[in-house]
């Protein structure tokens, strides 16, 4: 008798296994059979659910984007001021669930692969637009629009840069130090851009 919930659970297990394999390898140079083995399913079943490896990688990237988006929306719903909105976005990006080594490594691998894959590049553009928009929603209430745009872009670039440095094992060692650094730059940006009295 077919189990109606088996497919979503197996798909999720394969996505989690893909993240773990990419994180361990530090690249997308993993096989479907390796991912399937980690998920405890056959390679044939992995191909049945996703077809080619690229489809599994795209599903994995979409999963990461969905998880990040869900976390950001929840944090923004609790932010009571524009400044708190900026801090909420920063905090989520360096949270325990998002700044895990395997997630950081997966993001770096996807950035590298996006040089060759138009579909991954599109997904990364979605991520970049969302990050910029979420940061801008706080900055635009605190600064004139041109400075708000620049501030959001600078903080987004800093977040991405800290992920890259962390993936290369050359970055800040933990979430708290990353958040502190980004918050310091946010404060400097706000102070520098405010008109003097």
C-alpha positions as YAML, in Angstrom:
chain: A
units: angstrom
residues:
- id: 1
  name: UNK
  ca: [0.00, 0.00, 0.00]
- id: 2
  name: UNK
  ca: [1.52, 3.38, -0.98]
- id: 3
  name: UNK
  ca: [2.40, 5.77, 1.80]
- id: 4
  name: UNK
  ca: [1.25, 9.29, 0.84]
- id: 5
  name: UNK
  ca: [3.84, 11.06, 2.99]
- id: 6
  name: UNK
  ca: [6.82, 8.97, 1.88]
- id: 7
  name: UNK
  ca: [7.67, 11.09, -1.18]
- id: 8
  name: UNK
  ca: [7.93, 14.49, 0.59]
- id: 9
  name: UNK
  ca: [9.96, 12.89, 3.40]
- id: 10
  name: UNK
  ca: [12.32, 11.21, 0.96]
- id: 11
  name: UNK
  ca: [12.68, 14.38, -1.11]
- id: 12
  name: UNK
  ca: [13.56, 16.29, 2.05]
- id: 13
  name: UNK
  ca: [16.00, 13.56, 3.10]
- id: 14
  name: UNK
  ca: [17.71, 13.81, -0.29]
- id: 15
  name: UNK
  ca: [17.93, 17.60, -0.04]
- id: 16
  name: UNK
  ca: [19.39, 17.37, 3.47]
- id: 17
  name: UNK
  ca: [21.84, 14.73, 2.23]
- id: 18
  name: UNK
  ca: [22.83, 16.98, -0.69]
- id: 19
  name: UNK
  ca: [23.54, 19.86, 1.72]
- id: 20
  name: UNK
  ca: [25.63, 17.58, 3.94]
- id: 21
  name: UNK
  ca: [27.57, 16.12, 0.98]
- id: 22
  name: UNK
  ca: [28.21, 19.55, -0.56]
- id: 23
  name: UNK
  ca: [29.25, 20.90, 2.83]
- id: 24
  name: UNK
  ca: [31.69, 18.06, 3.39]
- id: 25
  name: UNK
  ca: [33.12, 18.21, -0.13]
- id: 26
  name: UNK
  ca: [33.06, 22.00, -0.38]
- id: 27
  name: UNK
  ca: [31.79, 21.82, -3.94]
- id: 28
  name: UNK
  ca: [28.93, 20.50, -6.04]
- id: 29
  name: UNK
  ca: [31.19, 17.68, -7.20]
- id: 30
  name: UNK
  ca: [29.04, 15.03, -5.54]
- id: 31
  name: UNK
  ca: [27.23, 12.14, -7.19]
- id: 32
  name: UNK
  ca: [23.58, 11.19, -7.00]
- id: 33
  name: UNK
  ca: [24.57, 7.80, -5.59]
- id: 34
  name: UNK
  ca: [26.62, 9.50, -2.84]
- id: 35
  name: UNK
  ca: [23.69, 11.73, -1.95]
- id: 36
  name: UNK
  ca: [21.24, 8.82, -2.11]
- id: 37
  name: UNK
  ca: [23.46, 6.74, 0.16]
- id: 38
  name: UNK
  ca: [23.52, 9.52, 2.75]
- id: 39
  name: UNK
  ca: [19.73, 9.76, 2.55]
- id: 40
  name: UNK
  ca: [19.32, 6.01, 2.95]
- id: 41
  name: UNK
  ca: [17.62, 5.50, -0.41]
- id: 42
  name: UNK
  ca: [18.68, 3.91, -3.67]
- id: 43
  name: UNK
  ca: [20.27, 5.92, -6.46]
- id: 44
  name: UNK
  ca: [17.37, 4.84, -8.69]
- id: 45
  name: UNK
  ca: [14.88, 6.37, -6.24]
- id: 46
  name: UNK
  ca: [16.85, 9.62, -6.12]
- id: 47
  name: UNK
  ca: [16.73, 9.77, -9.92]
- id: 48
  name: UNK
  ca: [13.01, 8.94, -9.82]
- id: 49
  name: UNK
  ca: [12.28, 11.92, -7.56]
- id: 50
  name: UNK
  ca: [14.63, 14.46, -9.13]
- id: 51
  name: UNK
  ca: [15.79, 13.15, -12.50]
- id: 52
  name: UNK
  ca: [19.26, 14.55, -13.13]
- id: 53
  name: UNK
  ca: [21.60, 15.78, -10.40]
- id: 54
  name: UNK
  ca: [21.08, 19.37, -11.55]
- id: 55
  name: UNK
  ca: [17.40, 19.11, -10.62]
- id: 56
  name: UNK
  ca: [18.31, 17.94, -7.12]
- id: 57
  name: UNK
  ca: [20.80, 20.80, -6.79]
- id: 58
  name: UNK
  ca: [18.16, 23.30, -7.92]
- id: 59
  name: UNK
  ca: [15.70, 21.84, -5.42]
- id: 60
  name: UNK
  ca: [18.36, 22.14, -2.73]
- id: 61
  name: UNK
  ca: [19.00, 25.79, -3.60]
- id: 62
  name: UNK
  ca: [15.25, 26.50, -3.57]
- id: 63
  name: UNK
  ca: [15.02, 24.79, -0.19]
- id: 64
  name: UNK
  ca: [17.78, 27.01, 1.23]
- id: 65
  name: UNK
  ca: [16.05, 30.10, -0.15]
- id: 66
  name: UNK
  ca: [12.70, 29.02, 1.27]
- id: 67
  name: UNK
  ca: [14.14, 28.33, 4.72]
- id: 68
  name: UNK
  ca: [15.95, 31.67, 4.74]
- id: 69
  name: UNK
  ca: [12.85, 33.50, 3.52]
- id: 70
  name: UNK
  ca: [10.67, 31.91, 6.19]
- id: 71
  name: UNK
  ca: [13.15, 32.85, 8.93]
- id: 72
  name: UNK
  ca: [13.47, 36.43, 7.65]
- id: 73
  name: UNK
  ca: [9.71, 36.95, 7.41]
- id: 74
  name: UNK
  ca: [9.24, 35.70, 10.97]
- id: 75
  name: UNK
  ca: [11.99, 38.00, 12.26]
- id: 76
  name: UNK
  ca: [10.67, 41.02, 10.35]
- id: 77
  name: UNK
  ca: [7.17, 40.45, 11.71]
- id: 78
  name: UNK
  ca: [8.55, 41.02, 15.20]
- id: 79
  name: UNK
  ca: [10.69, 44.05, 14.34]
- id: 80
  name: UNK
  ca: [8.98, 47.15, 15.71]
- id: 81
  name: UNK
  ca: [11.22, 49.86, 14.22]
- id: 82
  name: UNK
  ca: [13.08, 50.40, 10.94]
- id: 83
  name: UNK
  ca: [16.40, 49.96, 12.76]
- id: 84
  name: UNK
  ca: [15.13, 46.71, 14.26]
- id: 85
  name: UNK
  ca: [14.24, 45.52, 10.73]
- id: 86
  name: UNK
  ca: [17.88, 45.87, 9.67]
- id: 87
  name: UNK
  ca: [19.06, 44.02, 12.77]
- id: 88
  name: UNK
  ca: [16.49, 41.27, 12.20]
- id: 89
  name: UNK
  ca: [17.77, 40.61, 8.68]
- id: 90
  name: UNK
  ca: [21.37, 40.57, 9.90]
- id: 91
  name: UNK
  ca: [20.57, 38.28, 12.82]
- id: 92
  name: UNK
  ca: [18.73, 35.75, 10.65]
- id: 93
  name: UNK
  ca: [21.57, 35.52, 8.14]
- id: 94
  name: UNK
  ca: [23.98, 34.63, 10.94]
- id: 95
  name: UNK
  ca: [21.57, 32.55, 13.01]
- id: 96
  name: UNK
  ca: [22.35, 29.05, 14.22]
- id: 97
  name: UNK
  ca: [20.19, 27.55, 11.48]
- id: 98
  name: UNK
  ca: [21.63, 29.64, 8.63]
- id: 99
  name: UNK
  ca: [25.33, 30.03, 9.54]
- id: 100
  name: UNK
  ca: [26.06, 26.30, 9.94]
- id: 101
  name: UNK
  ca: [29.23, 25.13, 8.18]
- id: 102
  name: UNK
  ca: [27.40, 22.88, 5.71]
- id: 103
  name: UNK
  ca: [24.91, 25.63, 4.79]
- id: 104
  name: UNK
  ca: [27.71, 28.16, 4.34]
- id: 105
  name: UNK
  ca: [29.65, 25.71, 2.17]
- id: 106
  name: UNK
  ca: [26.55, 24.99, 0.10]
- id: 107
  name: UNK
  ca: [26.00, 28.70, -0.56]
- id: 108
  name: UNK
  ca: [29.60, 29.11, -1.71]
- id: 109
  name: UNK
  ca: [29.32, 26.07, -3.98]
- id: 110
  name: UNK
  ca: [26.14, 27.45, -5.51]
- id: 111
  name: UNK
  ca: [27.80, 30.81, -6.14]
- id: 112
  name: UNK
  ca: [30.64, 29.05, -7.97]
- id: 113
  name: UNK
  ca: [28.29, 26.85, -9.99]
- id: 114
  name: UNK
  ca: [26.11, 29.84, -10.93]
- id: 115
  name: UNK
  ca: [28.98, 30.97, -13.18]
- id: 116
  name: UNK
  ca: [28.01, 28.04, -15.45]
- id: 117
  name: UNK
  ca: [24.32, 27.49, -14.72]
- id: 118
  name: UNK
  ca: [21.79, 30.11, -15.80]
- id: 119
  name: UNK
  ca: [19.13, 28.48, -13.61]
- id: 120
  name: UNK
  ca: [21.25, 28.70, -10.46]
- id: 121
  name: UNK
  ca: [22.21, 32.26, -11.39]
- id: 122
  name: UNK
  ca: [18.52, 33.17, -11.53]
- id: 123
  name: UNK
  ca: [17.96, 31.71, -8.07]
- id: 124
  name: UNK
  ca: [20.92, 33.65, -6.69]
- id: 125
  name: UNK
  ca: [19.51, 36.83, -8.22]
- id: 126
  name: UNK
  ca: [16.24, 36.15, -6.39]
- id: 127
  name: UNK
  ca: [18.21, 35.78, -3.15]
- id: 128
  name: UNK
  ca: [20.17, 39.01, -3.80]
- id: 129
  name: UNK
  ca: [17.02, 41.00, -4.59]
- id: 130
  name: UNK
  ca: [15.28, 39.73, -1.45]
- id: 131
  name: UNK
  ca: [18.25, 40.49, 0.77]
- id: 132
  name: UNK
  ca: [18.57, 44.00, -0.67]
- id: 133
  name: UNK
  ca: [14.83, 44.63, -0.39]
- id: 134
  name: UNK
  ca: [14.64, 43.40, 3.21]
- id: 135
  name: UNK
  ca: [17.57, 45.57, 4.26]
- id: 136
  name: UNK
  ca: [16.23, 48.53, 2.31]
- id: 137
  name: UNK
  ca: [12.90, 48.28, 4.15]
- id: 138
  name: UNK
  ca: [14.75, 49.39, 7.28]
- id: 139
  name: UNK
  ca: [17.26, 51.81, 5.77]
- id: 140
  name: UNK
  ca: [14.73, 53.73, 3.68]
- id: 141
  name: UNK
  ca: [12.90, 54.97, 6.79]
- id: 142
  name: UNK
  ca: [16.16, 56.20, 8.32]
- id: 143
  name: UNK
  ca: [18.03, 57.74, 5.39]
- id: 144
  name: UNK
  ca: [17.31, 59.54, 2.12]
- id: 145
  name: UNK
  ca: [16.61, 57.03, -0.66]
- id: 146
  name: UNK
  ca: [20.03, 57.20, -2.39]
- id: 147
  name: UNK
  ca: [21.90, 56.64, 0.90]
- id: 148
  name: UNK
  ca: [19.40, 53.95, 1.93]
- id: 149
  name: UNK
  ca: [20.07, 52.09, -1.36]
- id: 150
  name: UNK
  ca: [23.83, 52.32, -0.81]
- id: 151
  name: UNK
  ca: [23.53, 51.24, 2.82]
- id: 152
  name: UNK
  ca: [21.42, 48.19, 1.92]
- id: 153
  name: UNK
  ca: [23.86, 47.24, -0.85]
- id: 154
  name: UNK
  ca: [26.89, 47.62, 1.44]
- id: 155
  name: UNK
  ca: [25.39, 45.46, 4.20]
- id: 156
  name: UNK
  ca: [24.25, 42.81, 1.70]
- id: 157
  name: UNK
  ca: [27.78, 42.69, 0.26]
- id: 158
  name: UNK
  ca: [29.24, 42.41, 3.75]
- id: 159
  name: UNK
  ca: [26.91, 39.52, 4.63]
- id: 160
  name: UNK
  ca: [27.85, 37.70, 1.43]
- id: 161
  name: UNK
  ca: [31.54, 38.41, 2.01]
- id: 162
  name: UNK
  ca: [31.44, 37.01, 5.53]
- id: 163
  name: UNK
  ca: [29.80, 33.84, 4.19]
- id: 164
  name: UNK
  ca: [32.55, 33.47, 1.61]
- id: 165
  name: UNK
  ca: [35.30, 34.03, 4.16]
- id: 166
  name: UNK
  ca: [33.67, 31.58, 6.55]
- id: 167
  name: UNK
  ca: [33.36, 28.96, 3.80]
- id: 168
  name: UNK
  ca: [37.05, 29.39, 3.03]
- id: 169
  name: UNK
  ca: [37.79, 28.94, 6.77]
- id: 170
  name: UNK
  ca: [39.22, 32.45, 6.83]
- id: 171
  name: UNK
  ca: [36.28, 34.26, 8.34]
- id: 172
  name: UNK
  ca: [34.87, 35.12, 11.69]
- id: 173
  name: UNK
  ca: [34.58, 32.03, 13.85]
- id: 174
  name: UNK
  ca: [30.99, 32.39, 15.00]
- id: 175
  name: UNK
  ca: [27.65, 34.04, 14.45]
- id: 176
  name: UNK
  ca: [27.98, 36.52, 17.30]
- id: 177
  name: UNK
  ca: [31.22, 38.02, 15.99]
- id: 178
  name: UNK
  ca: [29.78, 38.24, 12.47]
- id: 179
  name: UNK
  ca: [26.64, 40.00, 13.72]
- id: 180
  name: UNK
  ca: [28.72, 42.39, 15.83]
- id: 181
  name: UNK
  ca: [30.85, 43.37, 12.85]
- id: 182
  name: UNK
  ca: [27.86, 43.93, 10.55]
- id: 183
  name: UNK
  ca: [26.03, 45.91, 13.24]
- id: 184
  name: UNK
  ca: [29.10, 48.10, 13.66]
- id: 185
  name: UNK
  ca: [29.05, 48.87, 9.94]
- id: 186
  name: UNK
  ca: [25.28, 49.54, 10.04]
- id: 187
  name: UNK
  ca: [25.79, 52.04, 12.86]
- id: 188
  name: UNK
  ca: [28.66, 53.74, 11.00]
- id: 189
  name: UNK
  ca: [26.55, 53.91, 7.84]
- id: 190
  name: UNK
  ca: [23.64, 55.48, 9.67]
- id: 191
  name: UNK
  ca: [25.84, 57.95, 11.56]
- id: 192
  name: UNK
  ca: [27.80, 58.95, 8.46]
- id: 193
  name: UNK
  ca: [24.72, 59.44, 6.30]
- id: 194
  name: UNK
  ca: [22.65, 61.51, 8.74]
- id: 195
  name: UNK
  ca: [22.73, 65.25, 8.10]
- id: 196
  name: UNK
  ca: [24.76, 67.14, 10.68]
- id: 197
  name: UNK
  ca: [22.87, 69.46, 13.03]
...
